[in-house]
C-alpha positions as a Python dict, from the first residue, in 0.01 Angstrom:
ca = {
    (1, 'X'): (0, 0, 0),
    (2, 'X'): (-320, -56, 132),
    (3, 'X'): (-297, -134, 500),
    (4, 'X'): (-606, -251, 539),
    (5, 'X'): (-606, -547, 254),
    (6, 'X'): (-584, -860, 387),
    (7, 'X'): (-302, -1014, 74),
    (8, 'X'): (-165, -693, 255),
    (9, 'X'): (-99, -813, 548),
    (10, 'X'): (-13, -1170, 498),
    (11, 'X'): (271, -1016, 332),
    (12, 'X'): (394, -842, 554),
    (13, 'X'): (340, -1165, 836),
    (14, 'X'): (540, -1354, 515),
    (15, 'X'): (812, -1124, 571),
    (16, 'X'): (825, -1078, 961),
    (17, 'X'): (840, -1470, 974),
    (18, 'X'): (1141, -1466, 705),
    (19, 'X'): (1293, -1140, 892),
    (20, 'X'): (1316, -1381, 1251),
    (21, 'X'): (1412, -1622, 1076),
    (22, 'X'): (1747, -1505, 892),
    (23, 'X'): (1819, -1364, 1288),
    (24, 'X'): (1789, -1727, 1393),
    (25, 'X'): (2014, -1864, 1150),
    (26, 'X'): (2278, -1559, 1210),
    (27, 'X'): (2299, -1632, 1609),
    (28, 'X'): (2606, -1801, 1695),
    (29, 'X'): (2614, -1922, 1355),
    (30, 'X'): (3060, -1971, 1412),
    (31, 'X'): (3019, -2107, 1716),
    (32, 'X'): (3043, -2451, 1600),
    (33, 'X'): (3400, -2594, 1476),
    (34, 'X'): (3370, -2682, 1151),
    (35, 'X'): (3300, -2996, 960),
    (36, 'X'): (3520, -3181, 756),
    (37, 'X'): (3357, -3112, 439),
    (38, 'X'): (3297, -2714, 560),
    (39, 'X'): (3674, -2728, 655),
    (40, 'X'): (3781, -2868, 305),
    (41, 'X'): (3519, -2638, 80),
    (42, 'X'): (3556, -2352, 248),
    (43, 'X'): (3955, -2407, 240),
    (44, 'X'): (3953, -2396, -128),
    (45, 'X'): (3689, -2114, -204),
    (46, 'X'): (3965, -1928, 63),
    (47, 'X'): (4255, -2038, -223),
    (48, 'X'): (4047, -1920, -494),
    (49, 'X'): (4030, -1563, -356),
    (50, 'X'): (4378, -1567, -333),
    (51, 'X'): (4531, -1773, -622),
    (52, 'X'): (4182, -1618, -855),
    (53, 'X'): (4216, -2036, -1013),
    (54, 'X'): (3908, -2236, -1076),
    (55, 'X'): (3813, -2546, -1262),
    (56, 'X'): (3537, -2754, -1170),
    (57, 'X'): (3556, -3039, -926),
    (58, 'X'): (3258, -3258, -894),
    (59, 'X'): (3380, -3368, -536),
    (60, 'X'): (3389, -3035, -389),
    (61, 'X'): (3015, -2995, -584),
    (62, 'X'): (2893, -2697, -807),
    (63, 'X'): (3104, -2387, -840),
    (64, 'X'): (2810, -2158, -652),
    (65, 'X'): (2967, -2143, -382),
    (66, 'X'): (3288, -2176, -428),
    (67, 'X'): (3274, -1856, -623),
    (68, 'X'): (3040, -1670, -447),
    (69, 'X'): (3207, -1749, -69),
    (70, 'X'): (3575, -1629, -214),
    (71, 'X'): (3417, -1273, -262),
    (72, 'X'): (3310, -1228, 88),
    (73, 'X'): (3571, -1385, 253),
    (74, 'X'): (3734, -1048, 50),
    (75, 'X'): (3481, -844, 151),
    (76, 'X'): (3413, -988, 511),
    (77, 'X'): (3735, -1192, 568),
    (78, 'X'): (3739, -1598, 630),
    (79, 'X'): (3573, -1725, 915),
    (80, 'X'): (3319, -1946, 1064),
    (81, 'X'): (3093, -1704, 1015),
    (82, 'X'): (3103, -1559, 698),
    (83, 'X'): (3179, -1928, 579),
    (84, 'X'): (2844, -2007, 635),
    (85, 'X'): (2674, -1682, 531),
    (86, 'X'): (2564, -1683, 251),
    (87, 'X'): (2355, -2059, 317),
    (88, 'X'): (2203, -1889, 595),
    (89, 'X'): (2070, -1589, 391),
    (90, 'X'): (1911, -1833, 155),
    (91, 'X'): (1754, -2000, 401),
    (92, 'X'): (1646, -1725, 641),
    (93, 'X'): (1469, -1547, 322),
    (94, 'X'): (1324, -1859, 199),
    (95, 'X'): (1004, -1867, 391),
    (96, 'X'): (970, -1561, 124),
    (97, 'X'): (930, -1821, -82),
    (98, 'X'): (534, -1927, 43),
    (99, 'X'): (432, -1570, -141),
    (100, 'X'): (499, -1743, -482),
    (101, 'X'): (206, -1928, -453),
    (102, 'X'): (-27, -1700, -293),
    (103, 'X'): (-262, -1768, -588),
    (104, 'X'): (-287, -2147, -519),
    (105, 'X'): (-296, -2161, -163),
    (106, 'X'): (-551, -1980, 109),
    (107, 'X'): (-352, -1706, 326),
    (108, 'X'): (-343, -1902, 602),
    (109, 'X'): (-144, -2144, 367),
    (110, 'X'): (101, -1915, 258),
    (111, 'X'): (174, -1786, 663),
    (112, 'X'): (163, -2201, 698),
    (113, 'X'): (404, -2258, 472),
    (114, 'X'): (603, -1975, 553),
    (115, 'X'): (682, -2081, 855),
    (116, 'X'): (729, -2467, 820),
    (117, 'X'): (1015, -2341, 580),
    (118, 'X'): (1150, -2145, 857),
    (119, 'X'): (1085, -2327, 1170),
    (120, 'X'): (1201, -2762, 1055),
    (121, 'X'): (1475, -2829, 1224),
    (122, 'X'): (1638, -3011, 921),
    (123, 'X'): (1582, -2673, 756),
    (124, 'X'): (1716, -2466, 1050),
    (125, 'X'): (2046, -2706, 1073),
    (126, 'X'): (2161, -2692, 750),
    (127, 'X'): (2067, -2326, 682),
    (128, 'X'): (2398, -2296, 950),
    (129, 'X'): (2581, -2595, 758),
    (130, 'X'): (2851, -2457, 468),
    (131, 'X'): (2698, -2697, 202),
    (132, 'X'): (2468, -2672, -168),
    (133, 'X'): (2227, -2898, -57),
    (134, 'X'): (1980, -2599, 101),
    (135, 'X'): (2092, -2359, -158),
    (136, 'X'): (1960, -2640, -424),
    (137, 'X'): (1614, -2721, -283),
    (138, 'X'): (1556, -2362, -239),
    (139, 'X'): (1674, -2201, -518),
    (140, 'X'): (1445, -2494, -712),
    (141, 'X'): (1127, -2412, -518),
    (142, 'X'): (1135, -2061, -584),
    (143, 'X'): (1217, -2143, -984),
    (144, 'X'): (854, -2372, -973),
    (145, 'X'): (719, -2074, -768),
    (146, 'X'): (785, -1864, -1027),
    (147, 'X'): (680, -2123, -1309),
    (148, 'X'): (334, -2157, -1120),
    (149, 'X'): (376, -1788, -1099),
    (150, 'X'): (409, -1736, -1467),
    (151, 'X'): (130, -1946, -1595),
    (152, 'X'): (-102, -1778, -1375),
    (153, 'X'): (-16, -1415, -1428),
    (154, 'X'): (81, -1496, -1777),
    (155, 'X'): (409, -1302, -1754),
    (156, 'X'): (726, -1348, -1903),
    (157, 'X'): (926, -1197, -1624),
    (158, 'X'): (804, -1456, -1397),
    (159, 'X'): (903, -1726, -1643),
    (160, 'X'): (1325, -1546, -1680),
    (161, 'X'): (1342, -1507, -1296),
    (162, 'X'): (1226, -1877, -1260),
    (163, 'X'): (1487, -1984, -1556),
    (164, 'X'): (1743, -1773, -1362),
    (165, 'X'): (1660, -1938, -1032),
    (166, 'X'): (1665, -2278, -1215),
    (167, 'X'): (2039, -2225, -1367),
    (168, 'X'): (2102, -2100, -989),
    (169, 'X'): (2047, -2420, -900),
    (170, 'X'): (2202, -2631, -1140),
    (171, 'X'): (2512, -2463, -1043),
    (172, 'X'): (2519, -2575, -656),
    (173, 'X'): (2499, -2927, -664),
    (174, 'X'): (2466, -3252, -897),
    (175, 'X'): (2163, -3342, -795),
    (176, 'X'): (1941, -3086, -978),
    (177, 'X'): (1949, -3352, -1277),
    (178, 'X'): (1695, -3530, -1043),
    (179, 'X'): (1489, -3240, -1018),
    (180, 'X'): (1350, -3222, -1368),
    (181, 'X'): (1300, -3567, -1336),
    (182, 'X'): (1090, -3590, -1029),
    (183, 'X'): (922, -3288, -1168),
    (184, 'X'): (846, -3492, -1498),
    (185, 'X'): (652, -3768, -1312),
    (186, 'X'): (486, -3561, -1101),
    (187, 'X'): (382, -3398, -1428),
    (188, 'X'): (228, -3711, -1551),
    (189, 'X'): (66, -3836, -1275),
    (190, 'X'): (-139, -3521, -1229),
    (191, 'X'): (-233, -3577, -1607),
    (192, 'X'): (-266, -3898, -1532),
    (193, 'X'): (-584, -3726, -1278),
    (194, 'X'): (-709, -3503, -1530),
    (195, 'X'): (-804, -3788, -1773),
    (196, 'X'): (-962, -3994, -1456),
    (197, 'X'): (-1181, -3653, -1409),
    (198, 'X'): (-1212, -3634, -1796),
    (199, 'X'): (-1563, -3451, -1899),
    (200, 'X'): (-1486, -3585, -2238),
    (201, 'X'): (-1342, -3858, -2402),
    (202, 'X'): (-1001, -3970, -2336),
    (203, 'X'): (-899, -3838, -2680),
    (204, 'X'): (-1118, -3529, -2704),
    (205, 'X'): (-898, -3437, -2344),
    (206, 'X'): (-542, -3539, -2526),
    (207, 'X'): (-672, -3310, -2847),
    (208, 'X'): (-807, -3046, -2655),
    (209, 'X'): (-460, -2988, -2419),
    (210, 'X'): (-253, -3073, -2753),
    (211, 'X'): (-425, -2723, -2879),
    (212, 'X'): (-392, -2556, -2562),
    (213, 'X'): (10, -2627, -2515),
    (214, 'X'): (64, -2523, -2918),
    (215, 'X'): (-154, -2176, -2842),
    (216, 'X'): (128, -2159, -2570),
    (217, 'X'): (401, -2235, -2751),
    (218, 'X'): (294, -1940, -3015),
    (219, 'X'): (286, -1677, -2791),
    (220, 'X'): (583, -1789, -2559),
    (221, 'X'): (833, -1930, -2802),
    (222, 'X'): (1039, -1614, -2830),
    (223, 'X'): (1004, -1626, -2431),
    (224, 'X'): (1092, -1955, -2383),
    (225, 'X'): (1408, -1963, -2640),
    (226, 'X'): (1551, -1663, -2464),
    (227, 'X'): (1488, -1866, -2145),
    (228, 'X'): (1724, -2153, -2284),
    (229, 'X'): (1969, -1833, -2368),
    (230, 'X'): (1969, -1701, -1989),
    (231, 'X'): (2011, -2086, -1811),
    (232, 'X'): (2296, -2172, -2055),
    (233, 'X'): (2483, -1839, -1984),
    (234, 'X'): (2447, -1834, -1602),
    (235, 'X'): (2583, -2233, -1618),
    (236, 'X'): (2819, -2129, -1863),
    (237, 'X'): (2956, -1849, -1648),
    (238, 'X'): (2982, -2043, -1332),
    (239, 'X'): (3137, -2350, -1460),
    (240, 'X'): (3375, -2139, -1653),
    (241, 'X'): (3749, -2198, -1583),
    (242, 'X'): (3900, -1915, -1388),
    (243, 'X'): (4242, -1830, -1418),
    (244, 'X'): (4555, -1855, -1666),
    (245, 'X'): (4673, -2171, -1406),
    (246, 'X'): (4319, -2370, -1479),
    (247, 'X'): (4468, -2573, -1755),
    (248, 'X'): (4487, -2571, -2160),
    (249, 'X'): (4101, -2495, -2152),
    (250, 'X'): (3999, -2156, -2256),
    (251, 'X'): (3927, -1929, -1881),
    (252, 'X'): (3698, -1683, -1830),
    (253, 'X'): (3914, -1385, -1850),
    (254, 'X'): (4057, -1519, -2153),
    (255, 'X'): (3718, -1519, -2336),
    (256, 'X'): (3652, -1122, -2225),
    (257, 'X'): (3960, -1065, -2378),
    (258, 'X'): (3926, -1265, -2713),
    (259, 'X'): (3515, -1315, -2794),
    (260, 'X'): (3660, -1560, -3076),
    (261, 'X'): (3750, -1797, -2775),
    (262, 'X'): (3285, -1834, -2634),
    (263, 'X'): (3249, -2143, -2816),
    (264, 'X'): (3545, -2317, -2668),
    (265, 'X'): (3486, -2200, -2333),
    (266, 'X'): (3088, -2315, -2375),
    (267, 'X'): (3203, -2679, -2463),
    (268, 'X'): (3461, -2671, -2193),
    (269, 'X'): (3161, -2578, -1914),
    (270, 'X'): (2914, -2750, -2029),
    (271, 'X'): (3072, -3069, -2189),
    (272, 'X'): (3388, -3062, -2032),
    (273, 'X'): (3175, -3037, -1690),
    (274, 'X'): (2959, -3334, -1797),
    (275, 'X'): (3299, -3566, -1855),
    (276, 'X'): (3399, -3459, -1527),
    (277, 'X'): (3031, -3518, -1340),
    (278, 'X'): (2985, -3845, -1470),
    (279, 'X'): (3337, -3966, -1408),
    (280, 'X'): (3257, -3880, -1057),
    (281, 'X'): (2926, -3967, -981),
    (282, 'X'): (2783, -4134, -1266),
    (283, 'X'): (2824, -4477, -1073),
    (284, 'X'): (2540, -4393, -818),
    (285, 'X'): (2506, -4548, -494),
    (286, 'X'): (2676, -4894, -478),
    (287, 'X'): (2507, -5001, -113),
    (288, 'X'): (2202, -5176, -88),
    (289, 'X'): (1924, -5001, -116),
    (290, 'X'): (1703, -5077, 264),
    (291, 'X'): (2015, -4966, 385),
    (292, 'X'): (2067, -4683, 218),
    (293, 'X'): (1664, -4583, 265),
    (294, 'X'): (1647, -4673, 662),
    (295, 'X'): (1913, -4395, 723),
    (296, 'X'): (1784, -4176, 525),
    (297, 'X'): (1442, -4244, 685),
    (298, 'X'): (1559, -4242, 988),
    (299, 'X'): (1704, -3903, 982),
    (300, 'X'): (1311, -3795, 831),
    (301, 'X'): (1184, -3898, 1073),
    (302, 'X'): (1399, -3743, 1383),
    (303, 'X'): (1396, -3414, 1219),
    (304, 'X'): (1062, -3345, 1006),
    (305, 'X'): (803, -3597, 1216),
    (306, 'X'): (537, -3305, 1232),
    (307, 'X'): (636, -3218, 852),
    (308, 'X'): (559, -3590, 724),
    (309, 'X'): (267, -3634, 924),
    (310, 'X'): (120, -3293, 803),
    (311, 'X'): (183, -3311, 444),
    (312, 'X'): (-35, -3653, 421),
    (313, 'X'): (-295, -3469, 606),
    (314, 'X'): (-287, -3186, 353),
    (315, 'X'): (-258, -3411, 40),
    (316, 'X'): (-508, -3654, 136),
    (317, 'X'): (-740, -3317, 257),
    (318, 'X'): (-711, -3138, -82),
    (319, 'X'): (-733, -3416, -305),
    (320, 'X'): (-1051, -3616, -165),
    (321, 'X'): (-1237, -3303, -15),
    (322, 'X'): (-1376, -2982, -156),
    (323, 'X'): (-1444, -2926, -509),
    (324, 'X'): (-1144, -2962, -695),
    (325, 'X'): (-807, -3095, -573),
    (326, 'X'): (-503, -2844, -662),
    (327, 'X'): (-227, -2924, -892),
    (328, 'X'): (4, -2771, -675),
    (329, 'X'): (-55, -2936, -356),
    (330, 'X'): (-37, -3252, -561),
    (331, 'X'): (263, -3198, -754),
    (332, 'X'): (466, -3076, -438),
    (333, 'X'): (346, -3419, -281),
    (334, 'X'): (424, -3619, -565),
    (335, 'X'): (761, -3448, -595),
    (336, 'X'): (854, -3486, -243),
    (337, 'X'): (758, -3861, -215),
    (338, 'X'): (971, -3919, -526),
    (339, 'X'): (1315, -3779, -390),
    (340, 'X'): (1250, -4022, -51),
    (341, 'X'): (1163, -4313, -259),
    (342, 'X'): (1422, -4227, -518),
    (343, 'X'): (1749, -4065, -320),
    (344, 'X'): (1837, -4397, -141),
    (345, 'X'): (1936, -4518, -528),
    (346, 'X'): (2121, -4212, -668),
    (347, 'X'): (2340, -4069, -336),
    (348, 'X'): (2650, -4224, -341),
    (349, 'X'): (2669, -4219, 64),
    (350, 'X'): (2340, -4145, 279),
    (351, 'X'): (2411, -3874, 473),
    (352, 'X'): (2192, -3659, 655),
    (353, 'X'): (2139, -3346, 485),
    (354, 'X'): (2014, -3561, 181),
    (355, 'X'): (1634, -3526, 345),
    (356, 'X'): (1631, -3179, 254),
    (357, 'X'): (1519, -3239, -68),
    (358, 'X'): (1265, -3427, 70),
    (359, 'X'): (1140, -3172, 291),
    (360, 'X'): (1143, -2851, 77),
    (361, 'X'): (828, -3009, -146),
    (362, 'X'): (623, -3153, 103),
    (363, 'X'): (627, -2842, 321),
    (364, 'X'): (379, -2729, 112),
    (365, 'X'): (136, -3019, 185),
    (366, 'X'): (228, -2981, 481),
    (367, 'X'): (156, -2633, 529),
    (368, 'X'): (-207, -2701, 369),
    (369, 'X'): (-305, -2960, 648),
    (370, 'X'): (-136, -2720, 930),
    (371, 'X'): (-400, -2449, 813),
    (372, 'X'): (-677, -2716, 780),
    (373, 'X'): (-594, -2824, 1126),
    (374, 'X'): (-640, -2431, 1225),
    (375, 'X'): (-909, -2339, 1026),
    (376, 'X'): (-1122, -2618, 1222),
    (377, 'X'): (-1004, -2524, 1557),
    (378, 'X'): (-1108, -2167, 1470),
    (379, 'X'): (-1439, -2219, 1311),
    (380, 'X'): (-1562, -2483, 1562),
    (381, 'X'): (-1482, -2241, 1839),
    (382, 'X'): (-1678, -1974, 1709),
    (383, 'X'): (-1993, -2190, 1676),
    (384, 'X'): (-1908, -2266, 2024),
    (385, 'X'): (-1868, -1937, 2170),
    (386, 'X'): (-2180, -1858, 1965),
    (387, 'X'): (-2376, -2125, 2146),
    (388, 'X'): (-2233, -2023, 2502),
    (389, 'X'): (-2130, -2382, 2633),
    (390, 'X'): (-1941, -2688, 2575),
    (391, 'X'): (-1977, -2937, 2277),
    (392, 'X'): (-1860, -3125, 1999),
    (393, 'X'): (-1754, -2819, 1870),
    (394, 'X'): (-1564, -2711, 2152),
    (395, 'X'): (-1407, -3025, 2170),
    (396, 'X'): (-1281, -3037, 1844),
    (397, 'X'): (-1131, -2668, 1870),
    (398, 'X'): (-972, -2820, 2175),
    (399, 'X'): (-813, -3122, 1995),
    (400, 'X'): (-730, -2867, 1720),
    (401, 'X'): (-587, -2679, 1945),
    (402, 'X'): (-379, -2910, 2113),
    (403, 'X'): (-257, -3069, 1786),
    (404, 'X'): (-90, -2730, 1720),
    (405, 'X'): (38, -2683, 2053),
    (406, 'X'): (260, -3029, 2052),
    (407, 'X'): (342, -2972, 1711),
    (408, 'X'): (460, -2672, 1766),
    (409, 'X'): (650, -2794, 2093),
    (410, 'X'): (806, -3098, 1922),
    (411, 'X'): (929, -2836, 1656),
    (412, 'X'): (1101, -2585, 1880),
    (413, 'X'): (1229, -2831, 2127),
    (414, 'X'): (1373, -3014, 1823),
    (415, 'X'): (1528, -2701, 1649),
    (416, 'X'): (1676, -2557, 2027),
    (417, 'X'): (1837, -2914, 2034),
    (418, 'X'): (1959, -2969, 1720),
    (419, 'X'): (2108, -2637, 1608),
    (420, 'X'): (2200, -2469, 1984),
    (421, 'X'): (2236, -2682, 2218),
    (422, 'X'): (2389, -3023, 2078),
    (423, 'X'): (2477, -2868, 1738),
    (424, 'X'): (2758, -3133, 1741),
    (425, 'X'): (2623, -3424, 1952),
    (426, 'X'): (2682, -3815, 1863),
    (427, 'X'): (2302, -3814, 1962),
    (428, 'X'): (2186, -3583, 1715),
    (429, 'X'): (2042, -3766, 1447),
    (430, 'X'): (2157, -3468, 1176),
    (431, 'X'): (2528, -3448, 1291),
    (432, 'X'): (2716, -3652, 1044),
    (433, 'X'): (3022, -3836, 1159),
    (434, 'X'): (3258, -3594, 1021),
    (435, 'X'): (3197, -3391, 1260),
    (436, 'X'): (3462, -3212, 1497),
    (437, 'X'): (3417, -3207, 1848),
    (438, 'X'): (3352, -2839, 2026),
    (439, 'X'): (3625, -2897, 2306),
    (440, 'X'): (3870, -2788, 1972),
    (441, 'X'): (3737, -2444, 1938),
    (442, 'X'): (3892, -2271, 2219),
    (443, 'X'): (4234, -2449, 2119),
    (444, 'X'): (4182, -2286, 1710),
    (445, 'X'): (4184, -1960, 1867),
    (446, 'X'): (4444, -2008, 2083),
    (447, 'X'): (4700, -2169, 1790),
    (448, 'X'): (4547, -1882, 1577),
    (449, 'X'): (4660, -1651, 1849),
    (450, 'X'): (5007, -1795, 1865),
    (451, 'X'): (5070, -1835, 1495),
    (452, 'X'): (4941, -1483, 1419),
    (453, 'X'): (5248, -1405, 1676),
    (454, 'X'): (5538, -1656, 1548),
    (455, 'X'): (5802, -1552, 1275),
    (456, 'X'): (5879, -1877, 1066),
    (457, 'X'): (5743, -2208, 1031),
    (458, 'X'): (5430, -2215, 1255),
    (459, 'X'): (5281, -2539, 1212),
    (460, 'X'): (5490, -2865, 1150),
    (461, 'X'): (5220, -3194, 1092),
    (462, 'X'): (5406, -3530, 1181),
    (463, 'X'): (5203, -3871, 1111),
    (464, 'X'): (5229, -4194, 955),
    (465, 'X'): (4966, -4454, 935),
    (466, 'X'): (5007, -4774, 814),
    (467, 'X'): (4635, -4834, 704),
    (468, 'X'): (4623, -4545, 497),
    (469, 'X'): (4791, -4555, 150),
    (470, 'X'): (5086, -4358, 151),
    (471, 'X'): (5190, -4069, 463),
    (472, 'X'): (4919, -3863, 666),
    (473, 'X'): (4989, -3595, 749),
    (474, 'X'): (5263, -3535, 556),
    (475, 'X'): (5178, -3303, 227),
    (476, 'X'): (5488, -3243, 34),
    (477, 'X'): (5408, -2890, -162),
    (478, 'X'): (5124, -2698, 73),
    (479, 'X'): (5218, -2376, -100),
    (480, 'X'): (5090, -2512, -476),
    (481, 'X'): (4870, -2253, -561),
    (482, 'X'): (4772, -2482, -889),
    (483, 'X'): (4549, -2775, -685),
    (484, 'X'): (4369, -2723, -331),
    (485, 'X'): (4590, -2980, -147),
    (486, 'X'): (4925, -3137, -186),
    (487, 'X'): (4844, -3451, -121),
    (488, 'X'): (4589, -3743, 57),
    (489, 'X'): (4777, -3649, 365),
    (490, 'X'): (4661, -3294, 367),
    (491, 'X'): (4279, -3403, 406),
    (492, 'X'): (4377, -3547, 707),
    (493, 'X'): (4459, -3236, 823),
    (494, 'X'): (4118, -3096, 811),
    (495, 'X'): (3970, -2871, 975),
    (496, 'X'): (4274, -2758, 1131),
    (497, 'X'): (4424, -2676, 734),
    (498, 'X'): (4093, -2404, 727),
    (499, 'X'): (4156, -2250, 1042),
    (500, 'X'): (4525, -2232, 1007),
    (501, 'X'): (4694, -2256, 689),
    (502, 'X'): (4375, -2011, 595),
    (503, 'X'): (4493, -1772, 880),
    (504, 'X'): (4820, -1746, 716),
    (505, 'X'): (5023, -1993, 889),
    (506, 'X'): (5370, -2118, 765),
    (507, 'X'): (5286, -2484, 768),
    (508, 'X'): (5538, -2779, 713),
    (509, 'X'): (5517, -3191, 747),
    (510, 'X'): (5692, -3502, 784),
    (511, 'X'): (5663, -3858, 853),
    (512, 'X'): (6022, -3920, 1014),
    (513, 'X'): (6009, -3878, 1394),
    (514, 'X'): (6385, -3769, 1373),
    (515, 'X'): (6339, -3458, 1217),
    (516, 'X'): (6036, -3344, 1452),
    (517, 'X'): (6317, -3385, 1684),
    (518, 'X'): (6592, -3151, 1521),
    (519, 'X'): (6287, -2931, 1382),
    (520, 'X'): (6144, -2882, 1785),
    (521, 'X'): (6548, -2852, 1913),
    (522, 'X'): (6668, -2634, 1600),
    (523, 'X'): (6676, -2236, 1587),
    (524, 'X'): (6296, -2205, 1400),
    (525, 'X'): (6123, -2389, 1698),
    (526, 'X'): (5803, -2426, 1533),
    (527, 'X'): (5540, -2305, 1832),
    (528, 'X'): (5279, -2546, 1715),
    (529, 'X'): (5309, -2920, 1674),
    (530, 'X'): (5004, -3158, 1584),
    (531, 'X'): (5047, -3507, 1513),
    (532, 'X'): (4766, -3849, 1522),
    (533, 'X'): (4673, -4013, 1866),
    (534, 'X'): (4594, -4282, 1981),
    (535, 'X'): (4255, -4470, 1887),
    (536, 'X'): (4040, -4739, 2023),
    (537, 'X'): (3930, -4858, 1735),
    (538, 'X'): (4346, -4912, 1601),
    (539, 'X'): (4564, -5079, 1790),
    (540, 'X'): (4936, -4825, 1947),
    (541, 'X'): (5134, -4878, 1662),
    (542, 'X'): (4917, -4594, 1521),
    (543, 'X'): (4978, -4352, 1844),
    (544, 'X'): (5220, -4114, 1616),
    (545, 'X'): (5188, -3866, 1898),
    (546, 'X'): (5393, -4138, 2107),
    (547, 'X'): (5718, -4112, 1874),
    (548, 'X'): (5786, -3770, 1936),
    (549, 'X'): (5639, -3671, 2251),
    (550, 'X'): (5949, -3732, 2426),
    (551, 'X'): (6130, -3442, 2172),
    (552, 'X'): (5858, -3226, 2295),
    (553, 'X'): (5954, -3091, 2628),
    (554, 'X'): (5872, -2749, 2723),
    (555, 'X'): (5523, -2802, 2485),
    (556, 'X'): (5186, -2826, 2602),
    (557, 'X'): (4955, -3128, 2473),
    (558, 'X'): (4597, -3165, 2415),
    (559, 'X'): (4397, -3407, 2239),
    (560, 'X'): (4111, -3323, 2039),
    (561, 'X'): (3863, -3568, 1850),
    (562, 'X'): (3793, -3450, 1458),
    (563, 'X'): (3589, -3728, 1410),
    (564, 'X'): (3241, -3761, 1621),
    (565, 'X'): (3375, -4156, 1666),
    (566, 'X'): (3596, -4381, 1484),
    (567, 'X'): (3516, -4602, 1221),
    (568, 'X'): (3734, -4890, 1136),
    (569, 'X'): (4060, -4768, 1172),
    (570, 'X'): (4011, -4415, 1092),
    (571, 'X'): (4208, -4186, 1331),
    (572, 'X'): (3936, -3969, 1503),
    (573, 'X'): (4233, -3850, 1800),
    (574, 'X'): (4445, -3577, 1707),
    (575, 'X'): (4700, -3420, 1932),
    (576, 'X'): (4814, -3069, 1958),
    (577, 'X'): (5154, -2954, 2110),
    (578, 'X'): (5198, -2608, 2110),
    (579, 'X'): (5541, -2452, 2257),
    (580, 'X'): (5433, -2311, 2675),
    (581, 'X'): (5666, -1995, 2602),
    (582, 'X'): (5508, -1887, 2287),
    (583, 'X'): (5157, -1984, 2427),
    (584, 'X'): (5206, -1716, 2710),
    (585, 'X'): (5357, -1446, 2482),
    (586, 'X'): (5084, -1144, 2352),
    (587, 'X'): (4971, -1172, 1992),
    (588, 'X'): (5142, -955, 1706),
    (589, 'X'): (4942, -929, 1351),
    (590, 'X'): (5126, -1080, 1074),
    (591, 'X'): (5096, -1094, 723),
    (592, 'X'): (4980, -1415, 564),
    (593, 'X'): (5317, -1592, 541),
    (594, 'X'): (5369, -1888, 167),
    (595, 'X'): (5451, -2208, 364),
    (596, 'X'): (5807, -2331, 427),
    (597, 'X'): (5968, -2592, 221),
    (598, 'X'): (5884, -2938, 328),
    (599, 'X'): (6135, -3088, 572),
    (600, 'X'): (6367, -3405, 414),
    (601, 'X'): (6318, -3751, 636),
    (602, 'X'): (6629, -3888, 747),
}
């Protein structure tokens, strides 16, 4: 390796940025209490690790995280740190994608792109969050980079790598389908610009383009066919049902034992998954466009104002200055702008993580704008120093330096505040309302210790909320290996189910207060009882804890919030009762146990 080479130094700087980004993402990765979605999907990955049973459920999104995290849990254990580890690693290494555009960007722009991908507050926050969106956007950016590199260097290997990451993106989340649409739109705009800049007649320009496309297909047709096979193979591998209990459709294991099942497996993985997707998500957003757009764009304004500003500067400067606008800069800007305008139409809910799909493509023109300001400042500073006087060049250099310092300060302050200082605050624009409160974490640790030391039933859930359909917190069969949940009441247990049931707790539940009295007065006294607490948004009749508190002598009472705020009559408050004697007993290690039978109401 030529250490004196400028390109080598740039590569080393990008690698250093990625290493630092990864380290920042790993610090305190397990400190935040699991969000409701994190707890739900992580628990299902844990159950897949235990049972080996999996089939595509659109409500959980793609299979990638469930399958990969099941192996992480088997290797490192299941906890908040390991739950988020895969996303953190991908987010930390994402700055390396800047190297894929080295043939199209200046060295300063390559470095700037790595910095933007490493430091943007939204990307940082959701690199430390167990969701698929960062994976989807990151894989698509890497796929785009490899496709550009395959075109520039005429190397089939880059095409195959691009296809592989493109296919992995489709295993993360269903809105991967939006990316080819935005890419085709961006290509159409690039083609239109080429026609406007033509040196020949439109007809001649089209004929020249057609000849180039035919020549390319003549040389690359086999690689394109193999690329399609690779794409289908990766998608089928992840979407294929697993485990004999997954249903009547063929499973991956059965197909490996009997290859004649392969056509049926491919059909189930592709066509079956498509039908499931359309049934769940085919209707799109039911909200008014402006309401959804306002919610998403406010997150962009809070989490990426510097990136948005520099992306406009970079796009306009590249388009209207220099000898020739660069396709990759314009393409990325069109891609990001289309996503900003289009996501309010397609998203089911305007949750803050959706803006990741706008930020990642806009990072590239933002890097161009950032590097431009830096180059202007340095060049004017050199001229001013050469003249040894304070003149217009010196003023420009100072202004450029101030712009960069203010931008860096804003990004650093926002990143620290959103990801470390207040990662669970209602004032944090990046926090969605289903984030549980921070004071829950010490209590969860105590509950896990009590559960591990106990024999018999560990946790008794009690809850009946008339505002909901069915009995809340009451789930009749939490030990079922065929489904991840035991009824709608199971969802109201989150995030406790992730921390307790995922830690081997024997759970029981009832919707009858008398059954709670018998349980806590019996020989198999559960050390933990959990019920709904009072809510400011609901009347006192929904305070389920008040129904049973008279029976819980000797239990310590803890009130926590599993949502940031009450929405309508959603019960956010939970009351957790811990047997004082069990809490003071030393912890003993216990093996994972099957849940006990459901309590029968009297």
